[in-house]
PDB file of C-alpha atoms in Angstrom:
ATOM      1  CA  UNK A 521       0.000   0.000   0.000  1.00  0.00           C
ATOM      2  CA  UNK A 522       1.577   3.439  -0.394  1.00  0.00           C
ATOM      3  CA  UNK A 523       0.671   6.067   2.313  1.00  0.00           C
ATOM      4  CA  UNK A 524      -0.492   9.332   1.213  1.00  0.00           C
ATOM      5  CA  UNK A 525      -0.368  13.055   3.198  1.00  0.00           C
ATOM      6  CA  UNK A 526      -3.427  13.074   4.968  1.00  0.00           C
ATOM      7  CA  UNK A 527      -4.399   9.519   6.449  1.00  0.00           C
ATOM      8  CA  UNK A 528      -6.153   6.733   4.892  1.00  0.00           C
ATOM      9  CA  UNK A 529      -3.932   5.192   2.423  1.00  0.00           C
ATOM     10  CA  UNK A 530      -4.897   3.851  -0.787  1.00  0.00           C
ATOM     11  CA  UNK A 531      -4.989   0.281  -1.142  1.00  0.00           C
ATOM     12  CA  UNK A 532      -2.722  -1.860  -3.879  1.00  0.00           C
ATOM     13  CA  UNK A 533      -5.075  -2.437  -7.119  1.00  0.00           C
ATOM     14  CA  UNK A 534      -4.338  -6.408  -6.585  1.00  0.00           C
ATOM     15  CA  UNK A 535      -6.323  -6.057  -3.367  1.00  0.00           C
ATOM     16  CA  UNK A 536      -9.630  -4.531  -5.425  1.00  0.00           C
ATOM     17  CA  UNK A 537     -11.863  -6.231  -8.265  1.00  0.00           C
ATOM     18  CA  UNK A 538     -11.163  -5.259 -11.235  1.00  0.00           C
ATOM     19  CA  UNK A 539     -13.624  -2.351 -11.650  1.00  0.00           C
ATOM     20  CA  UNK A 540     -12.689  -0.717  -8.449  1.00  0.00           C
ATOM     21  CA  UNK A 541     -10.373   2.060  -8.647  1.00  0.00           C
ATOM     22  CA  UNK A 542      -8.626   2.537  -5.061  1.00  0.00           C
ATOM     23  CA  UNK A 543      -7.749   6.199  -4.209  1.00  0.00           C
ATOM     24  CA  UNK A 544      -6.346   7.931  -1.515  1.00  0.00           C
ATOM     25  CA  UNK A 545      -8.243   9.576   0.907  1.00  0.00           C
ATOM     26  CA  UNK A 546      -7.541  12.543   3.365  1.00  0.00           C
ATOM     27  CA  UNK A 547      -9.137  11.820   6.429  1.00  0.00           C
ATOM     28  CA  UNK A 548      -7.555  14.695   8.569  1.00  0.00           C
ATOM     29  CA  UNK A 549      -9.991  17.353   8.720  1.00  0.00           C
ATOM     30  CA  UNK A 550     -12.843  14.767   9.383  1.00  0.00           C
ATOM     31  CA  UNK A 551     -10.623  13.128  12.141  1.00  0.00           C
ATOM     32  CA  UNK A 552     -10.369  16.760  13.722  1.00  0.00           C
ATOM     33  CA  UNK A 553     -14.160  16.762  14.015  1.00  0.00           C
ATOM     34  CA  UNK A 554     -14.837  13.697  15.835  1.00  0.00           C
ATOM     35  CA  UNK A 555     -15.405  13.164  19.446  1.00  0.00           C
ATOM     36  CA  UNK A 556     -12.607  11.892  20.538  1.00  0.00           C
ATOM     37  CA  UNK A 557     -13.901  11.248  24.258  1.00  0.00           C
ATOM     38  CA  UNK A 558     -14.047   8.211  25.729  1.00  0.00           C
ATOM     39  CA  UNK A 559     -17.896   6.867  25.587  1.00  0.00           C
ATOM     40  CA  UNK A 560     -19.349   6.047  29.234  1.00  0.00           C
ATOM     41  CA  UNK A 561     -21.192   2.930  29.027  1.00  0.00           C
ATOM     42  CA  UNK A 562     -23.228   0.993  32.125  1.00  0.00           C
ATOM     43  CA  UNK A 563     -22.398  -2.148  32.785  1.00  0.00           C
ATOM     44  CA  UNK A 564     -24.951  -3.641  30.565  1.00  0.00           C
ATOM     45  CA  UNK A 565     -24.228  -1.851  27.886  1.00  0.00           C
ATOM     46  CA  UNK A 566     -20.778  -3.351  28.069  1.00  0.00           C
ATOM     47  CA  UNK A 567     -21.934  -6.663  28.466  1.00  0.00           C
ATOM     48  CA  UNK A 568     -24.031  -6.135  25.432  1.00  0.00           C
ATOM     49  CA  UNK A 569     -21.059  -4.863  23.101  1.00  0.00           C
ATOM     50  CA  UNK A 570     -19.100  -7.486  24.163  1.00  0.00           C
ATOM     51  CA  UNK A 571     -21.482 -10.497  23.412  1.00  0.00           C
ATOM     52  CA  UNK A 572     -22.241  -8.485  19.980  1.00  0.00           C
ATOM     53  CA  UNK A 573     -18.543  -8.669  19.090  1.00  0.00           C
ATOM     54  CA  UNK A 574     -18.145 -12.331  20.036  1.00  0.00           C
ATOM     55  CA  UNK A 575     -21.231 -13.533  17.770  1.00  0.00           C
ATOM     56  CA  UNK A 576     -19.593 -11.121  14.851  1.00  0.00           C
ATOM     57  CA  UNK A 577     -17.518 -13.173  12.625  1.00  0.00           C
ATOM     58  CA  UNK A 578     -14.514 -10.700  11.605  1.00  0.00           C
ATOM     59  CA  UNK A 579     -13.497 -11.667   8.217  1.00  0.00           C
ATOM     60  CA  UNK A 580     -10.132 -10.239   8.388  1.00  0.00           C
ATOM     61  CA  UNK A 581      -9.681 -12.585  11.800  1.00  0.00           C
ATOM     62  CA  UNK A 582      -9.211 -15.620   9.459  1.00  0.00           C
ATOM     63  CA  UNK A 583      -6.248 -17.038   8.491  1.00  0.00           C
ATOM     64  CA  UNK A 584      -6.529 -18.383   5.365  1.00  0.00           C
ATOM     65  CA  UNK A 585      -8.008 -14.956   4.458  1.00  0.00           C
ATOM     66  CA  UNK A 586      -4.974 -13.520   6.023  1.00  0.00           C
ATOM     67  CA  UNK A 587      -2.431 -15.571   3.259  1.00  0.00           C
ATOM     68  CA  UNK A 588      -4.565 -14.418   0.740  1.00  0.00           C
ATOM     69  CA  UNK A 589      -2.648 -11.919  -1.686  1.00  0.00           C
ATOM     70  CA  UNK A 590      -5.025 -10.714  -3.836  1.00  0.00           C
ATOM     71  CA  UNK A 591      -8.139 -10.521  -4.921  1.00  0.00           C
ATOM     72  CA  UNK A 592      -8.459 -13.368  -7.144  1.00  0.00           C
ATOM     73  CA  UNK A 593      -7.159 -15.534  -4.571  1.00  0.00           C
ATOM     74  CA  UNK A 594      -9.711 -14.986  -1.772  1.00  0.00           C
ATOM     75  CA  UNK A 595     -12.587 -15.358  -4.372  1.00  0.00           C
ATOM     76  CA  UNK A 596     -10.840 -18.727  -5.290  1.00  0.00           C
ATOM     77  CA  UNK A 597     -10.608 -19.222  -1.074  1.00  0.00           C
ATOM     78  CA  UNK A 598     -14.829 -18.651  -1.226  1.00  0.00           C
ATOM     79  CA  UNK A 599     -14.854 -21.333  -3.998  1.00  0.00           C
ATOM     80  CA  UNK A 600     -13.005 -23.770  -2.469  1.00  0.00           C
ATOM     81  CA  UNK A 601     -15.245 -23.554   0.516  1.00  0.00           C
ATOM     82  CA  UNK A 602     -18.477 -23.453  -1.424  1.00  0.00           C
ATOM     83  CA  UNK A 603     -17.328 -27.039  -3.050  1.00  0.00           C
ATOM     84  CA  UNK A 604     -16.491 -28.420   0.443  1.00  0.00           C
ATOM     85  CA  UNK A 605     -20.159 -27.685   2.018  1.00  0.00           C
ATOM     86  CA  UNK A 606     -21.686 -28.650  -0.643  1.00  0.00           C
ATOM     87  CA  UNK A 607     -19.963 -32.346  -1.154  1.00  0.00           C
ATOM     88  CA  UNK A 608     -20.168 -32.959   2.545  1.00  0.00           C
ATOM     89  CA  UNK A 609     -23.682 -32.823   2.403  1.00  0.00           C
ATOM     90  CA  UNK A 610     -25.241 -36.344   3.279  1.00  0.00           C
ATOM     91  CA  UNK A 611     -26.795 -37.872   0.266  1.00  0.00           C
ATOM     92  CA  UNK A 612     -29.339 -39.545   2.086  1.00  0.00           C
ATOM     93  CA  UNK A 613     -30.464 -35.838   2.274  1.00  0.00           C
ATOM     94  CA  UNK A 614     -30.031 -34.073  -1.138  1.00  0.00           C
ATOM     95  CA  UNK A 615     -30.070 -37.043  -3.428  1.00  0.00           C
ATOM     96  CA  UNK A 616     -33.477 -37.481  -2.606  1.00  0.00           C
ATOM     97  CA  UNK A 617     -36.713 -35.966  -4.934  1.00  0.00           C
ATOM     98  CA  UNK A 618     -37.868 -34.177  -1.811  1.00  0.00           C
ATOM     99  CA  UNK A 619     -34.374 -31.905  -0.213  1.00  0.00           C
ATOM    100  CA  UNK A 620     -34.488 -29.693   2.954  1.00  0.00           C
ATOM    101  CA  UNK A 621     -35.737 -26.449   2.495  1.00  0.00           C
ATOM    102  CA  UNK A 622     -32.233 -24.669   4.033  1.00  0.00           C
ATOM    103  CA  UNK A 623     -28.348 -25.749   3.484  1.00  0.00           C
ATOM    104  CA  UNK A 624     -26.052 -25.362   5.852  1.00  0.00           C
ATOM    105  CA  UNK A 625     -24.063 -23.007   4.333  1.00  0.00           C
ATOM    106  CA  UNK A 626     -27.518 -20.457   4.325  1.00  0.00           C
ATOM    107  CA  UNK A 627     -27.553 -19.898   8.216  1.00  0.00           C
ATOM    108  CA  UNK A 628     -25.898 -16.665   7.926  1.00  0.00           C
ATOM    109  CA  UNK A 629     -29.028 -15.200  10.475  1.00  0.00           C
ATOM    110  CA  UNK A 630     -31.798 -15.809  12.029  1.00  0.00           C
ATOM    111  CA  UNK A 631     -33.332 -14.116   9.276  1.00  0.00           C
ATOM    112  CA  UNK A 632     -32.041 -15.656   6.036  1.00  0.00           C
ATOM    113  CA  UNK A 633     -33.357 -18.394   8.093  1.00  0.00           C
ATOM    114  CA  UNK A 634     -36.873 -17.571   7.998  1.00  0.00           C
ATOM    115  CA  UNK A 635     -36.874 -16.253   4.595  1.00  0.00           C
ATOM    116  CA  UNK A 636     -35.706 -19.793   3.406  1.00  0.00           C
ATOM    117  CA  UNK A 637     -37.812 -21.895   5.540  1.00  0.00           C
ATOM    118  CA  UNK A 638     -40.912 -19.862   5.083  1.00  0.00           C
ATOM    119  CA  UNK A 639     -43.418 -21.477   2.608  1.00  0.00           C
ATOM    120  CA  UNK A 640     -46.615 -19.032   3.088  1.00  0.00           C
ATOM    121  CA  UNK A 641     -46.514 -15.888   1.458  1.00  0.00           C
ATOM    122  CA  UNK A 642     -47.868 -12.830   2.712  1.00  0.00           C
ATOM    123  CA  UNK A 643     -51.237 -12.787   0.905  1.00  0.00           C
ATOM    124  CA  UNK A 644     -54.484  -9.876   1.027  1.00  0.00           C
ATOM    125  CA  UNK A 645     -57.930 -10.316   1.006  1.00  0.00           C
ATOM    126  CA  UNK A 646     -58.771  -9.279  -2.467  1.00  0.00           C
ATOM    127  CA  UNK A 647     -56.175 -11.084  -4.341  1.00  0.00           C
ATOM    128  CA  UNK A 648     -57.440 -13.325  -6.922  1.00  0.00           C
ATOM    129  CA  UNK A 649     -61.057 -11.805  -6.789  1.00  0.00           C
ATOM    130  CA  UNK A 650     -61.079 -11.234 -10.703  1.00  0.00           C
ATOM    131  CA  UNK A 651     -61.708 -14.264 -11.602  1.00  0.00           C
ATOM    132  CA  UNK A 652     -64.266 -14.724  -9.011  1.00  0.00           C
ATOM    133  CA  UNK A 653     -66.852 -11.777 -10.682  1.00  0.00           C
ATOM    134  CA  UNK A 654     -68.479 -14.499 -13.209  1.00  0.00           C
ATOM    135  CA  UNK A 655     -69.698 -16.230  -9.806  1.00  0.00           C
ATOM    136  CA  UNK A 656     -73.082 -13.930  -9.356  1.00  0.00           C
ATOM    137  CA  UNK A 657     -75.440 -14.871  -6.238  1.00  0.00           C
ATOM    138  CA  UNK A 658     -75.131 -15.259  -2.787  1.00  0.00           C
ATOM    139  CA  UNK A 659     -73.920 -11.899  -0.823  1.00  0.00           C
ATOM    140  CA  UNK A 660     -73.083  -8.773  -3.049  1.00  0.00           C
ATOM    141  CA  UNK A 661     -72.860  -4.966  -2.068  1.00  0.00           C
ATOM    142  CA  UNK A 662     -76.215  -3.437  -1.068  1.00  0.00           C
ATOM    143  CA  UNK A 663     -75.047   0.211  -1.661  1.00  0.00           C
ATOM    144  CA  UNK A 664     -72.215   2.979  -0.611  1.00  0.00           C
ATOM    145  CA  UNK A 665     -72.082   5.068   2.076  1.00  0.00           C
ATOM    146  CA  UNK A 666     -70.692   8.754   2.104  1.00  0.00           C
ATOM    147  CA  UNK A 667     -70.071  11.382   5.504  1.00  0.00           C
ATOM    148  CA  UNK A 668     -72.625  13.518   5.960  1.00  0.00           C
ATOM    149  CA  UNK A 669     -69.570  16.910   5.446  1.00  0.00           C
ATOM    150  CA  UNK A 670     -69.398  15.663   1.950  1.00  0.00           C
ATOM    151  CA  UNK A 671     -72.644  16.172   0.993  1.00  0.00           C
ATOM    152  CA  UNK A 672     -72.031  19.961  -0.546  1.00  0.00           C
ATOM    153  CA  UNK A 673     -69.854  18.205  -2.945  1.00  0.00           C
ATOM    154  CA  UNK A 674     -72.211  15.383  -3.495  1.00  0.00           C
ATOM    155  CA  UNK A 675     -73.455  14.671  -7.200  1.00  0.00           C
ATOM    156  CA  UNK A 676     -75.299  11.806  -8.349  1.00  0.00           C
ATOM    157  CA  UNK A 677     -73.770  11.592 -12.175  1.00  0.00           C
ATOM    158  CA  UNK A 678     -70.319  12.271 -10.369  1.00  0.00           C
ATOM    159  CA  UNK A 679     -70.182  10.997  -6.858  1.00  0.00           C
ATOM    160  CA  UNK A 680     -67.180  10.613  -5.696  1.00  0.00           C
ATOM    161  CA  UNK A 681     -65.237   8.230  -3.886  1.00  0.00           C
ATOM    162  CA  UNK A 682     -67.725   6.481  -0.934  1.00  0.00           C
ATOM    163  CA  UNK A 683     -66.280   6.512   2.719  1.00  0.00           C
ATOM    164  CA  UNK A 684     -67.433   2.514   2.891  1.00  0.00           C
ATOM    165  CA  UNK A 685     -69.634   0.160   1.034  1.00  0.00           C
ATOM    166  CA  UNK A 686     -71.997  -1.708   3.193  1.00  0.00           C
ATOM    167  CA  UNK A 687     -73.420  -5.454   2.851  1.00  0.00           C
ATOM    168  CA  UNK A 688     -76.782  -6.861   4.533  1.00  0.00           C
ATOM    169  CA  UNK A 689     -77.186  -9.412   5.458  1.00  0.00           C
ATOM    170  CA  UNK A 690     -79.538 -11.425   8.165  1.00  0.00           C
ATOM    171  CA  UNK A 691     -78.457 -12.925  11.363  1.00  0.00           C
ATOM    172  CA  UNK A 692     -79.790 -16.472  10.593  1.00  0.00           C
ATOM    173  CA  UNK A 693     -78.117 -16.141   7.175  1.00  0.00           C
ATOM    174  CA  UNK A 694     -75.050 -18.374   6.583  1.00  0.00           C
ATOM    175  CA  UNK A 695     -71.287 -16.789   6.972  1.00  0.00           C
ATOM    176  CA  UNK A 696     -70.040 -16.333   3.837  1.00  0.00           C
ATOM    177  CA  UNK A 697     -67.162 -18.423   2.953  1.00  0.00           C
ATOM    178  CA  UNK A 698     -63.567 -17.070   1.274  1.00  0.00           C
ATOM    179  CA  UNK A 699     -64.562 -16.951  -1.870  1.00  0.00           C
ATOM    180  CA  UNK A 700     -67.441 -14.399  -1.725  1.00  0.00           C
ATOM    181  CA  UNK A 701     -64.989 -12.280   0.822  1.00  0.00           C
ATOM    182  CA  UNK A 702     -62.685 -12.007  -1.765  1.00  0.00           C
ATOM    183  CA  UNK A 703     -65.309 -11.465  -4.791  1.00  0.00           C
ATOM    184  CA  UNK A 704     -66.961  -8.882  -2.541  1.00  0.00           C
ATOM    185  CA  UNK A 705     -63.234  -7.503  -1.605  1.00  0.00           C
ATOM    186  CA  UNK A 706     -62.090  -7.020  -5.156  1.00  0.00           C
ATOM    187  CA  UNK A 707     -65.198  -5.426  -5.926  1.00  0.00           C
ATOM    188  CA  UNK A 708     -64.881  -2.657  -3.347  1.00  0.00           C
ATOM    189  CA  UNK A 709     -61.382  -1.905  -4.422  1.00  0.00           C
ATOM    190  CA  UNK A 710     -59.553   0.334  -2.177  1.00  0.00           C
ATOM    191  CA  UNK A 711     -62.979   1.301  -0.170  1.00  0.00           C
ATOM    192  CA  UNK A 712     -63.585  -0.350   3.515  1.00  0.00           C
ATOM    193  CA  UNK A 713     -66.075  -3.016   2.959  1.00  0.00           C
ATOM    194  CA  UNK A 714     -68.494  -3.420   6.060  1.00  0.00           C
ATOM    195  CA  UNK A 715     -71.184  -5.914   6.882  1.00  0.00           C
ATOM    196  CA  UNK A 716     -74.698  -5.539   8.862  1.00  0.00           C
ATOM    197  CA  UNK A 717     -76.043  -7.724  10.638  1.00  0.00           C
ATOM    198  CA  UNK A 718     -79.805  -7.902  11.229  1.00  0.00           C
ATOM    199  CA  UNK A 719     -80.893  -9.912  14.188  1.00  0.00           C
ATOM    200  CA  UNK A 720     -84.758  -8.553  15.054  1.00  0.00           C
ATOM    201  CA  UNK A 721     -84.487  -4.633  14.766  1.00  0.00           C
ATOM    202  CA  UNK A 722     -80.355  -4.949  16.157  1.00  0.00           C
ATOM    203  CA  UNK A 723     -77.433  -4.390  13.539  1.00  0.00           C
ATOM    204  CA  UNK A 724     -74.240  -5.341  14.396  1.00  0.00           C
ATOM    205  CA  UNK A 725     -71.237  -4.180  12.311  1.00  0.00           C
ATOM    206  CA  UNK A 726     -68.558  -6.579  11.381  1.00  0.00           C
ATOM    207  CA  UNK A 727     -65.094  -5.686   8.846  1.00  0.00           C
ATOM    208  CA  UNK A 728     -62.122  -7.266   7.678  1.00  0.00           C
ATOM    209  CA  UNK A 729     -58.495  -5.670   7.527  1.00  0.00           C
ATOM    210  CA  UNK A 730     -55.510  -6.852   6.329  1.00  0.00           C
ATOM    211  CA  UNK A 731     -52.712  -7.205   9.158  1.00  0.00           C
ATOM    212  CA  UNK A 732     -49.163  -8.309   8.976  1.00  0.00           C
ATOM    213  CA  UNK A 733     -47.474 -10.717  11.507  1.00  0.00           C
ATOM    214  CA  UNK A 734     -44.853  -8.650  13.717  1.00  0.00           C
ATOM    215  CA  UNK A 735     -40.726 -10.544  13.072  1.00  0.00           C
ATOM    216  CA  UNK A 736     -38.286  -9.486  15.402  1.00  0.00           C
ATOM    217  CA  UNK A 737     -35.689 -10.925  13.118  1.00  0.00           C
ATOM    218  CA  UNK A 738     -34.128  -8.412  11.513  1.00  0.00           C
ATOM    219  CA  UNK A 739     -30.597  -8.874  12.880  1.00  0.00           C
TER     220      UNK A 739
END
């Protein structure tokens, strides 16, 4: 590496892929503007950083990485140990029709993890509702509802976008299944779509939302 004026030195171009140009940088103003006081941490904090920094895997930490000259050769050095995880597999495993849905060499995270093991897809209510509009009968919208402050803007050739569209229905009527919530769904578009319930002069009120399942795996 040759060392510049200012600080950070530029590194050798065997060290970079090929379309990375290495420069020097002068670091010495921005090192001048950083706090160089020592942060005060409690004791859990500590405890914290230091179970963070034994679970991070330093790259530069390993030796074979270490002997490696150049570029080229630690891409050759990934290679290598891509062919080794893979062959060491046990073929009772992956010689099979039917394979497990994560490798070994995939557990980078608790994350990549999920995302590889996970076989339902986050779905909404209204998806795949076109195909369900040649299926007349059953429940369908009775008719939309607008607030009462938009009725100075109100027209009936032009009226707007409704605040909900409502469905009635009666109480000893069955509960319609998934494919008329989607068919109703898709119809409403992007309007809530809200059901009454009539049960002897008493309407209850019932919607559907879409929600998403919290993950706390983003590390």
């Amino acid at each position: 590496m040759a060392r510049g004026r200012g600080g950070v030195p530029a590194l050798a171009p065997e060290l970079l892929p090929a379309n990375v140009a290495g420069r020097e940088t002068d670091a010495e103003s921005w090192c001048q503007k950083l706090n160089q006081r020592k942060e005060k941490l409690s004791r859990r904090e500590r405890e914290q950083q230091a179970e963070a920094r034994h679970l991070r895997e330093d790259v530069n930490a390993d030796p074979e990485v270490q002997r490696c000259s150049s570029w080229q050769e630690y891409k050759q050095l990934l290679q290598r140990r891509h062919l080794q995880k893979t062959q060491s597999r046990p073929p009772h495993l992956w010689d099979q029709p039917v394979t497990p849905l994560l490798s070994p060499g995939q557990a980078d995270s608790p994350a990549t993890v999920f995302q590889h093991i996970s076989v339902l897809q986050t779905t909404h209510l209204a998806d795949g509702g076109a195909w369900l509009l040649e299926k007349s009968g059953g429940l369908e919208i009775s008719f939309d509802v607008y607030q009462a402050d938009a009725v100075a803007t109100f027209r009936k050739n032009n009226p707007g976008k409704p605040y909900a569209r409502m469905c009635i229905s009666g109480f000893d009527e069955p509960v319609p299944d998934l494919c008329t919530l989607k068919r109703l769904s898709y119809q409403s578009g992007d309007v809530p779509l809200i059901f009454a319930l009539v049960d002897h002069g008493d309407i209850s009120f019932y919607s559907f939302r879409d929600f998403t399942l919290p993950r706390d795996l983003g590390h």
